[in-house]
Amino acid sequence: MEGFRYSEALKSSGLVWDEATLDRFLAAPREVVPKTTMTMGVSKPEDRQNIVAYLKSLSQ
């Protein structure tokens, strides 16, 4: 996202952001990117699916 201040941990993670990776990150951010500034995950799979679908809609 243009203008967003990403943490150094995210910038240097080397992750390829596909739907599966984003879902894993949303579920457990610090397991995927240990030094991320995002501390809380989204526990409900349906909520994560909705977030992923929304973000995907922004790129169309």
Coordinates of N, CA and C in Angstrom, one line a residue, residues 11-53:
K11 N 9.4 -5.5 5.9 CA 10.2 -5.2 4.6 C 11.2 -6.2 4.4
S12 N 11.9 -6.8 5.4 CA 13.0 -7.7 5.2 C 12.5 -9.2 5.3
S13 N 11.2 -9.4 5.4 CA 10.8 -10.8 5.5 C 11.0 -11.7 4.3
G14 N 11.0 -11.0 3.1 CA 11.1 -11.8 1.9 C 9.8 -12.6 1.5
L15 N 8.8 -12.4 2.2 CA 7.5 -13.1 1.9 C 6.9 -12.7 0.6
V16 N 6.3 -13.7 -0.1 CA 5.5 -13.4 -1.2 C 4.0 -13.4 -0.7
W17 N 3.4 -12.3 -0.9 CA 2.1 -12.1 -0.3 C 1.0 -12.7 -1.2
D18 N 0.7 -13.9 -1.0 CA -0.5 -14.5 -1.7 C -1.5 -14.7 -0.6
E19 N -2.7 -15.3 -1.0 CA -3.8 -15.4 -0.1 C -3.4 -16.3 1.1
A20 N -2.7 -17.4 0.8 CA -2.4 -18.4 1.9 C -1.4 -17.7 2.9
T21 N -0.4 -17.0 2.4 CA 0.5 -16.3 3.3 C -0.2 -15.3 4.1
L22 N -1.0 -14.5 3.5 CA -1.7 -13.4 4.2 C -2.6 -14.1 5.3
D23 N -3.3 -15.2 5.0 CA -4.1 -15.8 6.0 C -3.3 -16.3 7.2
R24 N -2.2 -16.9 6.9 CA -1.3 -17.3 8.0 C -0.8 -16.2 8.9
F25 N -0.4 -15.1 8.2 CA 0.0 -13.9 8.9 C -1.1 -13.3 9.7
L26 N -2.3 -13.2 9.2 CA -3.4 -12.6 9.9 C -3.7 -13.5 11.2
A27 N -3.6 -14.8 11.0 CA -3.9 -15.7 12.1 C -2.9 -15.6 13.3
A28 N -1.6 -15.5 12.9 CA -0.5 -15.5 13.9 C 0.7 -14.7 13.4
P29 N 0.5 -13.3 13.5 CA 1.5 -12.4 12.9 C 3.0 -12.7 13.3
R30 N 3.2 -12.9 14.6 CA 4.5 -13.0 15.1 C 5.1 -14.4 14.9
E31 N 4.3 -15.4 14.5 CA 4.8 -16.7 14.1 C 5.4 -16.6 12.7
V32 N 4.7 -15.8 11.8 CA 5.1 -15.6 10.4 C 6.3 -14.6 10.3
V33 N 6.1 -13.5 11.0 CA 7.2 -12.4 11.0 C 7.5 -12.1 12.4
P34 N 8.5 -12.7 13.0 CA 8.7 -12.6 14.5 C 8.8 -11.2 15.0
K35 N 9.4 -10.3 14.3 CA 9.5 -8.9 14.9 C 8.5 -7.9 14.3
T36 N 7.4 -8.4 13.8 CA 6.4 -7.5 13.3 C 5.8 -6.7 14.4
T37 N 5.3 -5.5 14.0 CA 4.6 -4.7 15.0 C 3.2 -5.0 15.2
M38 N 2.7 -5.9 14.4 CA 1.3 -6.4 14.5 C 1.3 -7.5 15.6
T39 N 0.7 -7.2 16.7 CA 0.7 -8.1 17.9 C -0.4 -9.1 18.0
M40 N -1.6 -8.7 17.5 CA -2.8 -9.5 17.7 C -3.2 -10.1 16.3
G41 N -3.5 -11.4 16.4 CA -4.0 -12.1 15.2 C -5.5 -12.1 15.1
V42 N -6.0 -12.6 14.0 CA -7.5 -12.7 13.7 C -7.8 -14.2 13.9
S43 N -8.5 -14.6 14.9 CA -8.6 -16.0 15.2 C -9.7 -16.7 14.3
K44 N -10.7 -16.0 13.9 CA -11.8 -16.7 13.2 C -11.4 -16.8 11.7
P45 N -11.4 -18.0 11.2 CA -11.1 -18.2 9.7 C -12.0 -17.4 8.8
E46 N -13.3 -17.3 9.1 CA -14.2 -16.5 8.3 C -13.8 -15.0 8.3
D47 N -13.4 -14.5 9.4 CA -13.0 -13.1 9.5 C -11.8 -12.9 8.6
R48 N -10.8 -13.8 8.7 CA -9.6 -13.7 7.9 C -9.9 -13.8 6.4
Q49 N -10.8 -14.7 6.0 CA -11.2 -14.8 4.6 C -11.9 -13.5 4.1
N50 N -12.7 -12.9 5.0 CA -13.3 -11.6 4.6 C -12.3 -10.5 4.4
I51 N -11.3 -10.5 5.3 CA -10.2 -9.5 5.1 C -9.4 -9.7 3.8
V52 N -9.1 -10.9 3.6 CA -8.3 -11.3 2.3 C -9.2 -10.9 1.1
A53 N -10.4 -11.2 1.1 CA -11.3 -10.9 0.0 C -11.4 -9.4 -0.2

